[in-house]
Coordinates of C-alpha atoms and ligand atoms in Angstrom, one line a residue:
M9 CA 0.0 0.0 0.0
R10 CA 1.4 3.4 -0.9
T11 CA -0.4 6.5 -0.1
A12 CA 1.7 9.6 -1.0
T13 CA -0.1 11.9 -3.5
V14 CA 2.5 14.7 -3.5
A15 CA 3.3 16.4 -6.7
P16 CA 6.5 15.5 -8.6
K17 CA 9.2 18.1 -8.2
P18 CA 11.4 19.3 -11.1
S19 CA 14.4 17.8 -9.4
S20 CA 12.9 14.4 -9.6
L21 CA 12.9 14.3 -13.4
L22 CA 14.6 11.3 -14.8
V23 CA 17.8 12.5 -16.5
R24 CA 20.4 9.8 -16.9
P25 CA 22.3 8.1 -19.6
S26 CA 20.8 4.9 -20.9
T27 CA 22.4 1.7 -19.6
P28 CA 22.5 -1.7 -21.3
S29 CA 21.0 -3.5 -18.3
T30 CA 17.9 -5.5 -19.2
F31 CA 16.0 -6.9 -16.3
L32 CA 12.5 -6.9 -17.8
T33 CA 10.9 -8.8 -20.7
F34 CA 7.6 -7.6 -22.2
E35 CA 5.7 -7.6 -25.5
P36 CA 5.9 -4.1 -26.9
A37 CA 2.6 -4.3 -28.7
E38 CA 0.8 -5.4 -25.6
F39 CA 2.5 -2.8 -23.5
Q40 CA 1.5 -0.1 -25.9
S41 CA -2.1 -1.2 -26.2
K42 CA -2.7 -1.8 -22.5
F43 CA -0.5 0.6 -20.5
N44 CA -2.5 2.6 -17.9
R45 CA -5.7 1.0 -19.2
I46 CA -5.6 -2.7 -18.7
P47 CA -3.4 -4.7 -16.4
F48 CA -0.9 -7.0 -18.1
L49 CA 1.9 -9.4 -17.0
I50 CA 5.6 -9.0 -17.8
K51 CA 8.6 -11.1 -16.9
H52 CA 11.8 -10.1 -15.0
S53 CA 15.1 -11.6 -14.0
L54 CA 15.5 -10.3 -10.5
S55 CA 14.6 -13.5 -8.5
D56 CA 18.3 -14.3 -7.8
H57 CA 19.4 -10.7 -7.6
P58 CA 21.7 -10.1 -4.6
L59 CA 19.7 -7.0 -3.6
F60 CA 16.8 -9.2 -2.6
A61 CA 18.8 -11.7 -0.5
I62 CA 17.4 -11.7 3.1
D63 CA 20.7 -10.4 4.6
R64 CA 20.8 -7.5 2.1
L65 CA 17.1 -6.7 2.9
L66 CA 18.0 -6.8 6.6
E67 CA 20.8 -4.3 6.0
L68 CA 18.5 -2.1 4.0
A69 CA 15.8 -2.2 6.8
R70 CA 18.4 -1.2 9.4
K71 CA 19.5 1.8 7.4
Q72 CA 16.0 2.9 6.4
P73 CA 14.6 5.9 8.3
R74 CA 11.9 4.5 10.6
E75 CA 9.2 6.7 8.9
L76 CA 9.9 4.8 5.7
I77 CA 9.0 1.4 7.1
E78 CA 5.5 0.3 7.7
Y79 CA 4.7 -3.1 9.2
N80 CA 1.9 -4.8 11.0
A81 CA 0.2 -8.1 11.6
G82 CA -0.4 -9.7 8.2
E83 CA -3.6 -11.8 8.6
L84 CA -6.1 -9.0 7.8
D85 CA -9.5 -8.6 6.4
V86 CA -9.8 -7.2 2.8
N87 CA -11.7 -4.3 4.3
Q88 CA -9.4 -3.8 7.3
S89 CA -9.8 -0.3 8.7
P90 CA -6.3 1.4 8.6
D91 CA -6.9 2.9 12.0
D92 CA -7.4 -0.5 13.6
T93 CA -4.7 -2.5 11.9
P94 CA -3.1 -4.7 14.6
L95 CA 0.7 -4.5 15.2
N96 CA 2.9 -7.6 15.3
G97 CA 4.7 -6.7 18.6
L98 CA 8.1 -7.1 17.0
S99 CA 11.0 -4.8 16.0
V100 CA 11.8 -4.1 12.4
E101 CA 14.8 -6.4 12.5
E102 CA 12.9 -9.2 14.3
T103 CA 10.1 -8.9 11.7
V104 CA 12.6 -9.3 8.8
R105 CA 14.4 -12.2 10.5
R106 CA 11.3 -14.0 11.5
I107 CA 9.2 -13.2 8.5
R108 CA 8.5 -16.9 7.8
E109 CA 6.6 -17.5 11.0
C110 CA 5.7 -14.0 12.4
K111 CA 2.5 -13.6 10.3
S112 CA 3.5 -10.1 9.3
W113 CA 3.3 -7.6 6.5
M114 CA 6.1 -5.1 5.8
V115 CA 6.9 -2.4 3.3
L116 CA 10.2 -0.6 2.9
K117 CA 9.3 2.6 1.3
H118 CA 11.3 4.8 -1.1
V119 CA 14.2 2.4 -1.3
Q120 CA 15.5 4.5 -4.2
H121 CA 17.3 6.5 -1.5
D122 CA 19.8 3.6 -1.4
P123 CA 22.1 4.0 -4.5
E124 CA 22.1 0.3 -5.4
Y125 CA 18.3 0.0 -5.4
R126 CA 18.0 3.3 -7.2
E127 CA 20.3 2.1 -9.9
L128 CA 18.2 -1.0 -10.3
L129 CA 15.0 1.0 -10.4
L130 CA 16.3 3.4 -13.0
A131 CA 17.6 0.5 -15.2
C132 CA 14.1 -1.1 -15.1
L133 CA 12.4 2.2 -15.9
D134 CA 14.9 2.9 -18.7
Q135 CA 13.6 -0.2 -20.5
M136 CA 10.0 1.0 -20.3
R137 CA 10.5 4.7 -21.1
P138 CA 10.6 4.4 -25.0
L139 CA 7.1 2.9 -24.8
T140 CA 5.6 5.0 -21.9
E141 CA 6.8 8.2 -23.6
R142 CA 4.5 7.5 -26.5
I143 CA 1.5 7.1 -24.2
A144 CA 2.1 9.3 -21.2
P145 CA 5.2 11.5 -21.8
G146 CA 7.3 13.0 -19.1
M147 CA 8.3 10.0 -16.9
C148 CA 9.4 11.5 -13.5
H149 CA 9.4 10.9 -9.8
P150 CA 10.8 7.4 -9.8
Q151 CA 10.1 5.5 -6.6
A152 CA 10.5 1.9 -5.4
F153 CA 9.1 -0.1 -2.6
I154 CA 9.9 -3.6 -1.3
F155 CA 7.1 -5.7 0.2
L156 CA 8.1 -8.5 2.6
T157 CA 5.3 -10.6 3.7
S158 CA 4.6 -13.8 5.7
P159 CA 2.7 -16.8 4.4
G160 CA -1.0 -16.0 4.3
S161 CA -0.7 -12.2 4.7
V162 CA -3.3 -9.9 3.1
T163 CA -2.8 -6.4 1.8
P164 CA -6.3 -4.8 2.2
Y165 CA -8.3 -3.2 -0.6
H166 CA -6.8 0.2 -1.6
M167 CA -5.6 2.1 -4.7
D168 CA -2.3 4.0 -5.5
P169 CA -1.6 7.2 -7.4
E170 CA 1.4 6.2 -9.5
H171 CA 2.1 4.1 -12.6
N172 CA 3.2 0.9 -11.0
F173 CA 4.7 -2.5 -11.9
L174 CA 4.9 -5.0 -9.1
L175 CA 7.7 -7.5 -9.7
Q176 CA 7.4 -10.8 -7.8
V177 CA 10.9 -11.7 -6.6
R178 CA 10.2 -14.6 -4.3
G179 CA 7.1 -16.6 -3.4
S180 CA 3.7 -16.0 -5.0
K181 CA 0.6 -13.9 -4.6
T182 CA -2.9 -13.7 -5.8
I183 CA -3.9 -10.2 -6.9
H184 CA -7.5 -9.1 -7.3
L185 CA -7.4 -6.0 -9.4
F186 CA -10.5 -3.8 -10.2
D187 CA -11.1 -1.5 -13.1
G188 CA -10.6 2.1 -11.9
R189 CA -12.6 3.4 -14.9
D190 CA -15.7 1.7 -13.7
R191 CA -17.7 4.2 -11.7
R192 CA -19.6 1.4 -9.9
I193 CA -16.2 0.5 -8.4
V194 CA -14.5 3.9 -8.1
S195 CA -16.8 6.8 -7.9
E196 CA -15.9 10.4 -8.7
Q197 CA -16.3 11.1 -5.0
D198 CA -13.9 8.2 -4.1
L199 CA -11.3 9.9 -6.3
E200 CA -12.0 13.3 -4.8
V201 CA -11.6 12.0 -1.3
F202 CA -8.4 10.1 -2.3
Y203 CA -6.8 13.1 -3.9
G204 CA -8.1 15.2 -1.1
G205 CA -5.7 13.3 1.2
N206 CA -7.6 10.4 2.6
T207 CA -5.8 7.7 0.7
R208 CA -7.1 4.7 2.7
H209 CA -10.8 5.2 2.7
M210 CA -11.7 2.6 0.0
K211 CA -14.0 -0.3 0.9
L212 CA -14.7 -3.2 -1.4
A213 CA -18.5 -3.4 -1.8
D214 CA -20.0 -6.9 -1.8
E215 CA -21.7 -6.3 -5.2
N216 CA -18.2 -5.5 -6.7
R217 CA -16.3 -8.5 -5.4
E218 CA -16.5 -10.5 -8.7
R219 CA -15.9 -7.5 -11.0
C220 CA -12.1 -7.9 -11.1
W221 CA -9.2 -9.5 -12.8
V222 CA -7.4 -12.2 -10.8
F223 CA -3.7 -12.7 -11.3
Q224 CA -1.5 -15.4 -9.8
L225 CA 1.9 -13.6 -9.6
K226 CA 4.8 -16.0 -9.4
S227 CA 8.5 -15.5 -8.9
G228 CA 9.9 -14.1 -12.1
S229 CA 6.6 -12.4 -13.2
G230 CA 5.4 -8.8 -12.8
L231 CA 2.1 -7.1 -13.1
H232 CA 1.2 -3.6 -14.3
F233 CA -1.3 -1.7 -12.1
P234 CA -2.9 1.3 -13.9
V235 CA -3.2 4.4 -11.8
C236 CA -6.0 4.3 -9.2
Y237 CA -7.2 0.8 -10.0
P238 CA -8.1 -0.7 -6.6
H239 CA -6.7 -4.0 -5.5
Y240 CA -6.1 -6.4 -2.7
V241 CA -3.4 -9.0 -2.4
T242 CA -3.3 -12.4 -0.8
N243 CA 0.0 -14.1 -0.1
S244 CA 0.5 -17.8 -0.7
D245 CA 1.8 -20.2 1.9
E246 CA 5.4 -19.0 1.3
V247 CA 7.3 -15.9 2.3
S248 CA 6.9 -13.3 -0.4
V249 CA 9.3 -10.6 -1.6
S250 CA 8.0 -8.1 -4.2
F251 CA 9.7 -5.1 -5.8
S252 CA 7.3 -2.3 -6.8
I253 CA 8.7 0.1 -9.3
T254 CA 6.7 3.3 -9.9
F255 CA 6.9 6.6 -11.6
R256 CA 4.6 9.6 -12.4
T257 CA 3.8 11.7 -15.4
P258 CA 2.6 15.3 -15.7
D259 CA -0.9 14.3 -16.7
L260 CA -1.3 12.7 -13.3
E261 CA -0.6 16.0 -11.6
R262 CA -3.3 17.7 -13.6
R263 CA -5.7 15.0 -12.5
R264 CA -4.7 15.3 -8.9
V265 CA -5.1 19.1 -8.8
V266 CA -8.6 18.9 -10.4
Y267 CA -9.8 16.2 -8.1
E268 CA -8.5 18.0 -5.1
A269 CA -10.3 21.1 -6.1
N270 CA -13.5 19.1 -6.7
H271 CA -13.1 17.6 -3.2
H272 CA -13.1 21.1 -1.7
Q273 CA -16.0 22.2 -3.8
R274 CA -18.0 19.3 -2.6
L275 CA -17.1 19.9 1.0
A276 CA -18.4 23.4 0.5
G277 CA -21.8 22.0 -0.7
G278 CA -21.1 22.1 -4.4
T279 CA -21.6 19.4 -7.1
P280 CA -18.5 19.5 -9.2
P281 CA -18.6 17.9 -12.7
A282 CA -16.5 14.8 -13.2
F283 CA -12.8 15.2 -14.1
G284 CA -12.6 15.3 -17.9
E285 CA -16.3 16.2 -18.4
R286 CA -15.5 19.9 -18.9
P287 CA -11.9 20.2 -20.2
W288 CA -11.9 24.0 -20.2
R289 CA -12.8 24.0 -16.5
D290 CA -10.1 21.4 -15.6
G291 CA -7.6 23.6 -17.5
F292 CA -8.7 26.7 -15.7
I293 CA -8.3 24.9 -12.3
F294 CA -5.0 23.4 -13.1
H295 CA -3.4 26.6 -14.6
G296 CA -4.8 28.6 -11.7
H297 CA -3.1 26.2 -9.3
R298 CA 0.2 26.6 -11.2
I299 CA 0.0 30.4 -11.1
R300 CA -0.7 30.4 -7.4
R301 CA 2.2 28.0 -6.8
K302 CA 4.6 30.2 -8.7
L303 CA 3.4 33.3 -6.9
S304 CA 3.9 31.5 -3.6
R305 CA 7.4 30.6 -4.5
L306 CA 8.2 34.1 -5.6
L307 CA 6.8 35.4 -2.3
G308 CA 8.9 32.8 -0.4
R309 CA 6.0 30.9 0.9
K310 CA 5.7 27.1 1.0
D311 CA 3.9 25.4 -1.9
S312 CA 0.2 25.6 -1.7
Ligands
FE2_15 FE1 -1.1 -1.1 -4.0

């Protein structure tokens, strides 16, 4: 689960020479026809990569700032309330060491701060960029997350704001992934609340339980999650290690700004039109936001 909806900063733009490293395998035609619309599987060669050996993950966890580690008991309900998520009673280090039997769920966030993981992330994104630039230009804000989960763990129902590929390094998972374009599943108000800052409010309605794709993600395979497509994840009876590689594009920032404005309008008693329904209005809101942000910077205030 990732929840940050902050805007990409110019310094996060991806500018680096291309490298010959190839860790991913995908079908270009399928990638181009499905990216950010329909989930699809890819393959990767990271299962034996030394960055995912348990000792290296332990070293990474020790170095991670505590606020970039989230962990809890792993046997949760799909609609687990985030405020009531039970802890596992262990330290970070104990959780990593005992992941096989401690019934826990852990994510190491923003591991791109470690140079070796960053290098790996960027090498993977470099492979995709020629295709993503044709569909959603301006790849920026690269981020990576490592999920370490005990057998039987569940990641409750939620959605994420980035372009995401989840690479299954070890173990296997079942992923139930829901179409974020279907307004029976994700309403305009759900998106407004999400971009308004409450990123863990989603609940899976009983009538929507069967309206999903189901993927068995095994070691060596990866899955593309389009932006704001809800999902929940069930681990198999093995320890699971997954590497989530993500990035953003400028069109997502426009979407975020409009939904956030719609959220405030609705809180004030209004009934905003759906994002995309009135493009001139969306443009007015977005460019107004950019002008206000520039003025704030000129006046030395923090970003609005
Ligand atoms: Fe997620």
